[in-house]
Each structure stands twice: as structure tokens, then as C-alpha cells.
Short mmCIF file of N, CA and C in Angstrom, two decimals:
data_model
loop_
_atom_site.label_atom_id
_atom_site.label_comp_id
_atom_site.label_asym_id
_atom_site.label_seq_id
_atom_site.Cartn_x
_atom_site.Cartn_y
_atom_site.Cartn_z
N MET A 1 0.84 -1.16 0.02
CA MET A 1 0.01 -0.04 -0.05
C MET A 1 0.86 1.28 0.02
N GLU A 2 0.29 2.23 -0.64
CA GLU A 2 1.07 3.55 -0.70
C GLU A 2 0.73 4.29 0.59
N GLU A 3 1.60 5.18 0.89
CA GLU A 3 1.46 5.93 2.11
C GLU A 3 0.22 6.84 2.11
N GLY A 4 -0.17 7.41 0.98
CA GLY A 4 -1.30 8.33 0.80
C GLY A 4 -2.63 7.63 1.03
N GLN A 5 -2.70 6.32 0.83
CA GLN A 5 -3.92 5.53 0.95
C GLN A 5 -4.12 4.93 2.35
N LYS A 6 -3.18 5.10 3.23
CA LYS A 6 -3.35 4.55 4.54
C LYS A 6 -4.37 5.34 5.30
N LYS A 7 -5.18 4.60 6.12
CA LYS A 7 -6.18 5.27 6.96
C LYS A 7 -5.50 5.85 8.20
N LYS A 8 -5.88 7.04 8.48
CA LYS A 8 -5.43 7.60 9.73
C LYS A 8 -6.39 7.31 10.89
N LYS A 9 -5.92 6.82 11.94
CA LYS A 9 -6.79 6.47 13.09
C LYS A 9 -6.69 7.59 14.06
N PHE A 10 -7.88 7.86 14.72
CA PHE A 10 -7.92 8.79 15.84
C PHE A 10 -7.24 8.16 17.03
N PRO A 11 -6.58 9.03 17.78
CA PRO A 11 -5.92 8.50 19.03
C PRO A 11 -7.05 7.99 19.98
N LYS A 12 -6.78 6.88 20.54
CA LYS A 12 -7.76 6.31 21.51
C LYS A 12 -8.16 7.23 22.59
N GLY A 13 -7.19 8.00 23.09
CA GLY A 13 -7.52 8.97 24.19
C GLY A 13 -8.51 10.00 23.76
N LEU A 14 -8.45 10.46 22.50
CA LEU A 14 -9.34 11.48 21.99
C LEU A 14 -10.76 10.86 21.89
N VAL A 15 -10.86 9.65 21.43
CA VAL A 15 -12.18 9.00 21.29
C VAL A 15 -12.85 8.81 22.62
N ILE A 16 -12.03 8.30 23.58
CA ILE A 16 -12.53 8.11 24.99
C ILE A 16 -12.98 9.44 25.59
N ALA A 17 -12.20 10.50 25.38
CA ALA A 17 -12.54 11.86 25.90
C ALA A 17 -13.87 12.37 25.29
N ALA A 18 -14.03 12.13 23.96
CA ALA A 18 -15.25 12.54 23.32
C ALA A 18 -16.50 11.80 23.84
N VAL A 19 -16.33 10.51 24.06
CA VAL A 19 -17.45 9.68 24.60
C VAL A 19 -17.76 10.14 26.02
N ILE A 20 -16.79 10.40 26.79
CA ILE A 20 -17.06 10.82 28.19
C ILE A 20 -17.68 12.22 28.21
N LEU A 21 -17.24 13.08 27.33
CA LEU A 21 -17.83 14.41 27.24
C LEU A 21 -19.31 14.34 26.79
N ILE A 22 -19.63 13.50 25.82
CA ILE A 22 -21.03 13.32 25.38
C ILE A 22 -21.87 12.75 26.51
N LEU A 23 -21.39 11.76 27.22
CA LEU A 23 -22.11 11.14 28.32
C LEU A 23 -22.37 12.18 29.45
N PHE A 24 -21.29 12.97 29.65
CA PHE A 24 -21.50 14.06 30.72
C PHE A 24 -22.51 15.06 30.31
N ALA A 25 -22.52 15.48 29.06
CA ALA A 25 -23.54 16.44 28.58
C ALA A 25 -24.98 15.87 28.70
N PHE A 26 -25.18 14.63 28.28
CA PHE A 26 -26.49 14.04 28.44
C PHE A 26 -26.84 13.84 29.91
N GLY A 27 -25.90 13.56 30.73
CA GLY A 27 -26.17 13.42 32.21
C GLY A 27 -26.60 14.77 32.77
N CYS A 28 -25.93 15.83 32.39
CA CYS A 28 -26.29 17.16 32.89
C CYS A 28 -27.69 17.54 32.41
N GLU A 29 -28.02 17.28 31.18
CA GLU A 29 -29.36 17.60 30.64
C GLU A 29 -30.40 16.76 31.38
N PHE A 30 -30.17 15.48 31.65
CA PHE A 30 -31.08 14.64 32.36
C PHE A 30 -31.25 15.18 33.83
N MET A 31 -30.19 15.57 34.45
CA MET A 31 -30.27 16.09 35.83
C MET A 31 -31.10 17.39 35.83
N SER A 32 -30.87 18.24 34.87
CA SER A 32 -31.65 19.45 34.78
C SER A 32 -33.11 19.16 34.59
N TYR A 33 -33.42 18.23 33.74
CA TYR A 33 -34.80 17.83 33.57
C TYR A 33 -35.46 17.33 34.83
N CYS A 34 -34.76 16.46 35.58
CA CYS A 34 -35.22 15.90 36.84
C CYS A 34 -35.44 16.99 37.85
N PHE A 35 -34.49 17.93 37.89
CA PHE A 35 -34.53 19.05 38.87
C PHE A 35 -35.84 19.91 38.61
N ASN A 36 -36.04 20.20 37.29
CA ASN A 36 -37.18 20.96 36.93
C ASN A 36 -38.50 20.27 37.30
N LYS A 37 -38.57 19.00 37.03
CA LYS A 37 -39.78 18.21 37.40
C LYS A 37 -39.98 18.17 38.92
N TYR A 38 -38.94 18.11 39.65
CA TYR A 38 -39.01 18.04 41.10
C TYR A 38 -39.63 19.31 41.69
N PHE A 39 -39.26 20.51 41.13
CA PHE A 39 -39.73 21.71 41.67
C PHE A 39 -40.93 22.26 40.93
N LEU A 40 -41.61 21.47 40.16
CA LEU A 40 -42.81 21.85 39.43
C LEU A 40 -43.88 22.48 40.31
N GLY A 41 -44.20 21.86 41.41
CA GLY A 41 -45.21 22.40 42.32
C GLY A 41 -44.87 23.74 42.87
N TYR A 42 -43.65 23.92 43.29
CA TYR A 42 -43.21 25.17 43.84
C TYR A 42 -43.28 26.32 42.79
N ARG A 43 -42.92 25.97 41.57
CA ARG A 43 -42.95 27.02 40.52
C ARG A 43 -44.32 27.41 40.14
N ILE A 44 -45.26 26.46 40.11
CA ILE A 44 -46.61 26.82 39.86
C ILE A 44 -47.23 27.66 41.00
N ASP A 45 -46.91 27.28 42.25
CA ASP A 45 -47.32 28.09 43.41
C ASP A 45 -46.82 29.53 43.26
N GLU A 46 -45.54 29.65 42.85
CA GLU A 46 -44.97 30.97 42.69
C GLU A 46 -45.70 31.79 41.61
N LYS A 47 -46.05 31.18 40.54
CA LYS A 47 -46.75 31.91 39.46
C LYS A 47 -48.12 32.37 39.94
N ASN A 48 -48.83 31.51 40.70
CA ASN A 48 -50.16 31.82 41.23
C ASN A 48 -50.07 32.96 42.26
N ALA A 49 -49.02 32.90 43.10
CA ALA A 49 -48.80 33.97 44.14
C ALA A 49 -48.47 35.30 43.44
N LYS A 50 -47.78 35.30 42.32
CA LYS A 50 -47.51 36.52 41.61
C LYS A 50 -48.81 37.09 41.08
N ALA A 51 -49.69 36.20 40.61
CA ALA A 51 -50.97 36.71 40.06
C ALA A 51 -51.78 37.37 41.22
N GLU A 52 -51.74 36.76 42.45
CA GLU A 52 -52.44 37.35 43.58
C GLU A 52 -51.83 38.70 43.94
N TYR A 53 -50.54 38.75 43.96
CA TYR A 53 -49.81 39.97 44.31
C TYR A 53 -50.19 41.10 43.29
N CYS A 54 -50.12 40.76 42.05
CA CYS A 54 -50.51 41.74 40.98
C CYS A 54 -51.94 42.26 41.17
N MET A 55 -52.85 41.34 41.54
CA MET A 55 -54.29 41.71 41.69
C MET A 55 -54.40 42.74 42.87
N LYS A 56 -53.68 42.51 43.95
CA LYS A 56 -53.72 43.38 45.11
C LYS A 56 -53.03 44.80 44.77
N ALA A 57 -51.91 44.73 44.06
CA ALA A 57 -51.27 45.98 43.76
C ALA A 57 -52.04 46.85 42.80
N VAL A 58 -52.61 46.21 41.74
CA VAL A 58 -53.37 46.95 40.74
C VAL A 58 -54.69 47.52 41.42
N ASN A 59 -55.23 46.76 42.33
CA ASN A 59 -56.44 47.22 43.07
C ASN A 59 -56.08 48.46 43.88
N THR A 60 -54.89 48.45 44.50
CA THR A 60 -54.47 49.62 45.29
C THR A 60 -54.32 50.86 44.39
N VAL A 61 -53.73 50.67 43.21
CA VAL A 61 -53.57 51.78 42.26
C VAL A 61 -54.87 52.32 41.81
N VAL A 62 -55.81 51.48 41.49
CA VAL A 62 -57.12 51.86 40.99
C VAL A 62 -57.89 52.59 42.11
N ILE A 63 -57.84 52.13 43.35
CA ILE A 63 -58.45 52.82 44.50
C ILE A 63 -57.89 54.20 44.62
N GLU A 64 -56.57 54.27 44.61
CA GLU A 64 -55.88 55.59 44.79
C GLU A 64 -56.25 56.56 43.68
N THR A 65 -56.33 56.03 42.42
CA THR A 65 -56.66 56.88 41.30
C THR A 65 -58.04 57.50 41.47
N TYR A 66 -59.00 56.67 41.81
CA TYR A 66 -60.39 57.14 41.97
C TYR A 66 -60.60 58.01 43.20
N GLU A 67 -59.82 57.74 44.27
CA GLU A 67 -59.91 58.60 45.46
C GLU A 67 -59.38 60.00 45.17
N LYS A 68 -58.33 60.11 44.32
CA LYS A 68 -57.81 61.42 43.95
C LYS A 68 -58.84 62.23 43.14
N LYS A 69 -59.59 61.52 42.34
CA LYS A 69 -60.66 62.19 41.54
C LYS A 69 -61.93 62.48 42.39
N GLY A 70 -61.99 61.85 43.51
CA GLY A 70 -63.22 61.96 44.37
C GLY A 70 -64.35 61.20 43.78
N GLU A 71 -64.10 60.17 43.09
CA GLU A 71 -65.12 59.33 42.42
C GLU A 71 -65.10 57.88 43.01
N GLN A 72 -66.18 57.19 42.69
CA GLN A 72 -66.23 55.74 43.05
C GLN A 72 -65.83 54.93 41.85
N ILE A 73 -65.26 53.78 42.14
CA ILE A 73 -64.88 52.82 41.08
C ILE A 73 -66.15 52.33 40.41
N PRO A 74 -66.26 52.41 39.07
CA PRO A 74 -67.48 51.99 38.37
C PRO A 74 -67.72 50.49 38.64
N LYS A 75 -69.08 50.21 38.79
CA LYS A 75 -69.48 48.87 39.10
C LYS A 75 -70.43 48.33 38.03
N ASP A 76 -70.52 49.09 36.89
CA ASP A 76 -71.51 48.82 35.88
C ASP A 76 -71.15 47.57 34.99
N LYS A 77 -69.89 47.28 34.84
CA LYS A 77 -69.54 46.14 33.94
C LYS A 77 -68.12 45.59 34.34
N GLU A 78 -67.68 44.65 33.57
CA GLU A 78 -66.31 44.13 33.80
C GLU A 78 -65.30 44.92 33.16
N TYR A 79 -64.18 45.17 33.77
CA TYR A 79 -63.05 45.95 33.20
C TYR A 79 -61.81 45.04 33.25
N ILE A 80 -61.02 45.20 32.23
CA ILE A 80 -59.72 44.51 32.13
C ILE A 80 -58.59 45.48 32.22
N VAL A 81 -57.67 45.28 33.12
CA VAL A 81 -56.47 46.17 33.23
C VAL A 81 -55.26 45.27 32.94
N ARG A 82 -54.44 45.71 31.97
CA ARG A 82 -53.25 44.99 31.54
C ARG A 82 -51.99 45.72 31.79
N GLY A 83 -50.92 45.01 31.82
CA GLY A 83 -49.61 45.69 31.97
C GLY A 83 -48.45 44.64 31.97
N ASN A 84 -47.27 45.18 32.07
CA ASN A 84 -46.04 44.35 32.25
C ASN A 84 -45.08 45.08 33.16
N GLY A 85 -44.50 44.33 34.03
CA GLY A 85 -43.66 44.97 35.04
C GLY A 85 -44.44 45.98 35.85
N ARG A 86 -43.91 47.18 35.96
CA ARG A 86 -44.63 48.21 36.67
C ARG A 86 -45.54 49.10 35.79
N ASN A 87 -45.53 48.80 34.50
CA ASN A 87 -46.31 49.63 33.54
C ASN A 87 -47.75 49.17 33.51
N ILE A 88 -48.67 50.12 33.59
CA ILE A 88 -50.12 49.86 33.45
C ILE A 88 -50.54 50.50 32.11
N GLU A 89 -51.20 49.71 31.30
CA GLU A 89 -51.70 50.20 29.99
C GLU A 89 -52.98 50.97 30.28
N ALA A 90 -53.23 51.96 29.39
CA ALA A 90 -54.50 52.77 29.50
C ALA A 90 -55.63 51.82 29.09
N CYS A 91 -56.80 51.99 29.82
CA CYS A 91 -57.96 51.16 29.51
C CYS A 91 -59.16 51.95 29.97
N GLU A 92 -60.35 51.34 29.92
CA GLU A 92 -61.55 52.03 30.35
C GLU A 92 -61.49 52.39 31.86
N LEU A 93 -60.95 51.57 32.65
CA LEU A 93 -60.98 51.79 34.12
C LEU A 93 -59.86 52.75 34.55
N VAL A 94 -58.70 52.60 33.94
CA VAL A 94 -57.55 53.49 34.16
C VAL A 94 -57.27 54.18 32.85
N THR A 95 -57.77 55.37 32.73
CA THR A 95 -57.75 56.17 31.50
C THR A 95 -56.35 56.48 31.01
N GLU A 96 -55.41 56.63 31.89
CA GLU A 96 -54.03 57.01 31.50
C GLU A 96 -53.12 55.88 31.87
N SER A 97 -52.17 55.61 30.92
CA SER A 97 -51.11 54.63 31.23
C SER A 97 -50.20 55.23 32.29
N GLY A 98 -49.62 54.33 33.09
CA GLY A 98 -48.79 54.85 34.19
C GLY A 98 -47.95 53.71 34.80
N ARG A 99 -47.42 54.03 35.93
CA ARG A 99 -46.57 53.02 36.66
C ARG A 99 -47.19 52.76 38.03
N CYS A 100 -46.98 51.52 38.38
CA CYS A 100 -47.45 50.97 39.72
C CYS A 100 -46.20 50.61 40.54
N ASP A 101 -45.90 51.45 41.54
CA ASP A 101 -44.68 51.24 42.28
C ASP A 101 -44.80 49.97 43.22
N TYR A 102 -45.97 49.51 43.35
CA TYR A 102 -46.22 48.29 44.19
C TYR A 102 -45.83 47.01 43.47
N LEU A 103 -45.66 47.05 42.21
CA LEU A 103 -45.32 45.85 41.42
C LEU A 103 -43.85 45.72 41.22
N SER A 104 -43.39 44.52 40.90
CA SER A 104 -42.01 44.21 40.59
C SER A 104 -41.69 44.92 39.23
N ASP A 105 -40.43 45.27 39.06
CA ASP A 105 -40.02 45.90 37.83
C ASP A 105 -39.54 44.92 36.78
N ARG A 106 -40.05 43.71 36.84
CA ARG A 106 -39.64 42.73 35.82
C ARG A 106 -40.48 42.99 34.57
N LYS A 107 -39.83 43.58 33.57
CA LYS A 107 -40.58 43.95 32.35
C LYS A 107 -41.04 42.74 31.58
N LYS A 108 -40.44 41.57 31.84
CA LYS A 108 -40.90 40.41 31.10
C LYS A 108 -42.07 39.73 31.70
N LEU A 109 -42.53 40.17 32.92
CA LEU A 109 -43.69 39.63 33.55
C LEU A 109 -44.93 40.40 33.08
N TYR A 110 -45.83 39.75 32.31
CA TYR A 110 -47.03 40.30 31.85
C TYR A 110 -48.16 39.93 32.80
N TRP A 111 -49.08 40.81 33.02
CA TRP A 111 -50.18 40.54 33.93
C TRP A 111 -51.47 41.15 33.42
N VAL A 112 -52.55 40.54 33.89
CA VAL A 112 -53.92 41.06 33.58
C VAL A 112 -54.78 40.86 34.81
N VAL A 113 -55.52 41.92 35.13
CA VAL A 113 -56.45 41.89 36.27
C VAL A 113 -57.86 42.29 35.80
N LYS A 114 -58.81 41.46 36.16
CA LYS A 114 -60.24 41.70 35.79
C LYS A 114 -60.95 42.24 37.00
N PHE A 115 -61.68 43.34 36.77
CA PHE A 115 -62.47 43.98 37.78
C PHE A 115 -63.94 43.72 37.50
N ARG A 116 -64.68 43.33 38.51
CA ARG A 116 -66.17 43.13 38.43
C ARG A 116 -66.81 43.71 39.68
N ASP A 117 -67.82 44.50 39.50
CA ASP A 117 -68.49 45.12 40.63
C ASP A 117 -67.58 46.03 41.47
N GLY A 118 -66.68 46.67 40.77
CA GLY A 118 -65.76 47.68 41.40
C GLY A 118 -64.60 47.08 42.23
N ALA A 119 -64.40 45.76 42.11
CA ALA A 119 -63.28 45.09 42.77
C ALA A 119 -62.65 44.06 41.85
N PRO A 120 -61.35 43.75 42.11
CA PRO A 120 -60.71 42.72 41.32
C PRO A 120 -61.29 41.38 41.63
N CYS A 121 -61.52 40.62 40.58
CA CYS A 121 -62.04 39.21 40.78
C CYS A 121 -61.11 38.15 40.33
N GLU A 122 -60.30 38.48 39.28
CA GLU A 122 -59.39 37.43 38.75
C GLU A 122 -58.06 38.13 38.27
N ALA A 123 -56.97 37.36 38.32
CA ALA A 123 -55.70 37.88 37.82
C ALA A 123 -54.95 36.75 37.15
N TRP A 124 -54.17 37.10 36.12
CA TRP A 124 -53.32 36.17 35.41
C TRP A 124 -51.90 36.81 35.25
N THR A 125 -50.87 35.98 35.25
CA THR A 125 -49.55 36.37 35.00
C THR A 125 -48.83 35.36 34.08
N CYS A 126 -47.88 35.88 33.33
CA CYS A 126 -47.14 35.01 32.45
C CYS A 126 -45.90 35.75 31.92
N TYR A 127 -44.89 35.01 31.47
CA TYR A 127 -43.61 35.63 31.01
C TYR A 127 -43.67 35.82 29.50
N ARG A 128 -44.86 36.01 28.99
CA ARG A 128 -45.13 36.34 27.54
C ARG A 128 -46.50 37.08 27.56
N PRO A 129 -46.78 37.84 26.54
CA PRO A 129 -48.08 38.52 26.51
C PRO A 129 -49.26 37.50 26.64
N ILE A 130 -50.26 37.91 27.38
CA ILE A 130 -51.40 37.01 27.60
C ILE A 130 -52.47 37.39 26.63
N LYS A 131 -52.97 36.34 25.86
CA LYS A 131 -53.99 36.55 24.90
C LYS A 131 -55.35 36.60 25.55
N ASP A 132 -56.32 37.18 24.89
CA ASP A 132 -57.71 37.29 25.41
C ASP A 132 -58.35 35.93 25.66
N GLU A 133 -58.05 34.97 24.79
CA GLU A 133 -58.62 33.68 24.99
C GLU A 133 -58.04 32.91 26.20
N GLU A 134 -56.98 33.38 26.73
CA GLU A 134 -56.30 32.79 27.89
C GLU A 134 -56.88 33.39 29.23
N LEU A 135 -57.75 34.32 29.11
CA LEU A 135 -58.33 34.96 30.31
C LEU A 135 -59.53 34.09 30.76
N ARG A 136 -59.22 33.06 31.45
CA ARG A 136 -60.22 32.12 31.92
C ARG A 136 -59.71 31.43 33.23
N TYR A 137 -60.58 30.62 33.78
CA TYR A 137 -60.16 29.85 34.94
C TYR A 137 -59.14 28.79 34.65
N TYR A 138 -58.15 28.62 35.50
CA TYR A 138 -57.16 27.59 35.31
C TYR A 138 -57.10 26.69 36.51
N SER A 139 -57.28 25.42 36.28
CA SER A 139 -57.12 24.47 37.39
C SER A 139 -55.70 24.11 37.59
N ARG A 140 -55.34 23.53 38.71
CA ARG A 140 -53.97 23.15 39.02
C ARG A 140 -53.53 22.13 37.94
N ASP A 141 -54.40 21.18 37.58
CA ASP A 141 -54.05 20.19 36.62
C ASP A 141 -53.68 20.80 35.28
N GLU A 142 -54.42 21.82 34.85
CA GLU A 142 -54.13 22.49 33.59
C GLU A 142 -52.73 23.14 33.65
N GLN A 143 -52.43 23.74 34.79
CA GLN A 143 -51.11 24.38 34.91
C GLN A 143 -50.00 23.37 34.88
N VAL A 144 -50.19 22.24 35.55
CA VAL A 144 -49.18 21.15 35.51
C VAL A 144 -49.04 20.62 34.12
N GLU A 145 -50.10 20.55 33.37
CA GLU A 145 -50.01 20.06 31.98
C GLU A 145 -49.24 21.08 31.10
N MET A 146 -49.48 22.39 31.30
CA MET A 146 -48.76 23.39 30.56
C MET A 146 -47.24 23.28 30.91
N TYR A 147 -46.93 23.08 32.17
CA TYR A 147 -45.58 22.95 32.57
C TYR A 147 -44.89 21.75 31.93
N ASN A 148 -45.61 20.62 31.92
CA ASN A 148 -45.04 19.38 31.42
C ASN A 148 -44.86 19.36 29.87
N LYS A 149 -45.57 20.29 29.13
CA LYS A 149 -45.37 20.34 27.74
C LYS A 149 -43.92 20.62 27.35
N ASN A 150 -43.32 21.49 28.11
CA ASN A 150 -41.92 21.85 27.84
C ASN A 150 -41.22 22.11 29.17
N VAL A 151 -40.88 21.09 29.87
CA VAL A 151 -40.20 21.23 31.19
C VAL A 151 -38.97 22.11 31.21
N MET A 152 -38.25 22.04 30.04
CA MET A 152 -36.98 22.77 30.05
C MET A 152 -37.16 24.29 29.95
N LYS A 153 -38.36 24.75 29.58
CA LYS A 153 -38.64 26.21 29.61
C LYS A 153 -39.12 26.68 30.99
N HIS A 154 -39.10 25.78 31.92
CA HIS A 154 -39.60 26.07 33.30
C HIS A 154 -41.00 26.59 33.19
N THR A 155 -41.30 27.72 33.74
CA THR A 155 -42.70 28.17 33.77
C THR A 155 -42.98 29.30 32.74
N LYS A 156 -42.16 29.42 31.79
CA LYS A 156 -42.39 30.52 30.81
C LYS A 156 -43.74 30.47 30.13
N ASN A 157 -44.22 29.30 29.86
CA ASN A 157 -45.51 29.14 29.18
C ASN A 157 -46.69 28.92 30.13
N VAL A 158 -46.46 28.77 31.40
CA VAL A 158 -47.54 28.55 32.41
C VAL A 158 -48.14 29.90 32.71
N VAL A 159 -49.46 29.90 32.66
CA VAL A 159 -50.20 31.09 33.07
C VAL A 159 -50.58 30.97 34.53
N GLY A 160 -50.09 31.95 35.31
CA GLY A 160 -50.39 31.96 36.73
C GLY A 160 -51.86 32.52 36.87
N TYR A 161 -52.60 32.01 37.86
CA TYR A 161 -53.99 32.36 37.98
C TYR A 161 -54.36 32.55 39.48
N CYS A 162 -55.14 33.57 39.68
CA CYS A 162 -55.66 33.80 41.05
C CYS A 162 -57.12 34.25 40.91
N ASN A 163 -58.00 33.66 41.67
CA ASN A 163 -59.39 34.08 41.79
C ASN A 163 -59.58 34.72 43.16
N ALA A 164 -60.20 35.88 43.22
CA ALA A 164 -60.26 36.64 44.46
C ALA A 164 -61.06 35.90 45.54
N LYS A 165 -62.04 35.16 45.12
CA LYS A 165 -62.86 34.44 46.09
C LYS A 165 -62.13 33.25 46.61
N GLU A 166 -61.43 32.50 45.81
CA GLU A 166 -60.78 31.30 46.23
C GLU A 166 -59.37 31.58 46.83
N GLY A 167 -58.74 32.67 46.34
CA GLY A 167 -57.37 32.97 46.80
C GLY A 167 -56.42 31.96 46.10
N VAL A 168 -55.18 31.87 46.63
CA VAL A 168 -54.22 30.94 46.05
C VAL A 168 -54.10 29.77 47.00
N ASN A 169 -54.30 28.59 46.47
CA ASN A 169 -54.04 27.34 47.25
C ASN A 169 -52.60 26.90 46.99
N TYR A 170 -51.83 26.85 48.03
CA TYR A 170 -50.44 26.41 47.93
C TYR A 170 -50.43 24.86 48.20
N PHE A 171 -49.73 24.23 47.33
CA PHE A 171 -49.67 22.76 47.39
C PHE A 171 -48.38 22.28 48.02
N HIS A 172 -47.48 23.19 48.36
CA HIS A 172 -46.21 22.83 48.98
C HIS A 172 -45.90 23.65 50.18
#
């Protein structure tokens, strides 16, 4: 055989190192997956607690706004107040957009609060904009299902929910 046609072999040490590196990467990914599954309940509880906190904070801002005007909060229909982070979008209930110092300054946290009969009745939070069709009741099982669809994204797609009458039920 000619020297140009000889096959070059990889050094055994390099092959072993590559196999170990691949196994280590898969092991880390698996551990991350297990870690995320283990803390599922805590993360859903956290999302629901944020929804409750947003509901209370927005209610305080609405009360202060109407007290400054010397008016009562309208009770004629349902009102939706939206925002992200500390920003409140202008709507029928809050006519001017503004800031709520009671809320966290996480601009990636989107929230929606529904008012009925002059008081907040439901709230939703998510790390992406919340669509109108998502403004509904969420059971714990639905939230777990949302989480399990893509465990590696943590709770980014889970919609936190709080009902004013029921409050937040913590499972951990």
C-alpha cells in the first residue's frame, strides 16, 4: 500500500474523551430535567402567588386613582387592566397609562387583572403577553399540563392564575 492511501486512526484517548464528554452532557441535561420536574409544584405556586400579588397591587392603584378624583370605582360592567412589570396600560378603568410602584420591575412579567362590581375578581400572570382567549379559569391540573409540555422552559408558558374568592391554594 502506498502511504497516501493509509487510513489515519484517531488517537484512543481522543475517542474516549469525546465519549465521556457526550455522556457528561447528556447526564447534565437529564439532571436538569429531573430538577425542573421536582420543583414543578413550587414554581406553579410561585406563578399563582404573583398573580395574587398583581391583583392586590393593581387594586391599590385603582383605588388611589379614583380617590384622587373623588369618584367611586365603576361597578356597571367588567373591566380588564393589563400591563407588564410596573407599567399599566391605559384602559376604560384606568384612562391614562402609568406606573405602579407596588409591582415588581420585571418587564418580562405580563399581567392582567379583571375587575367586576368595582373590585378585582381574577388575575393572570405570564412571562409572555397574555392573549384574550387565555383569560379564563385555570385548574392546577391544567397548569401542571402546561408545565409538562416543555419542562426545560420552566414556567415561561404557564399562566399563573388567582381568583379573588378562592385565593391561592399552595400545594407545597
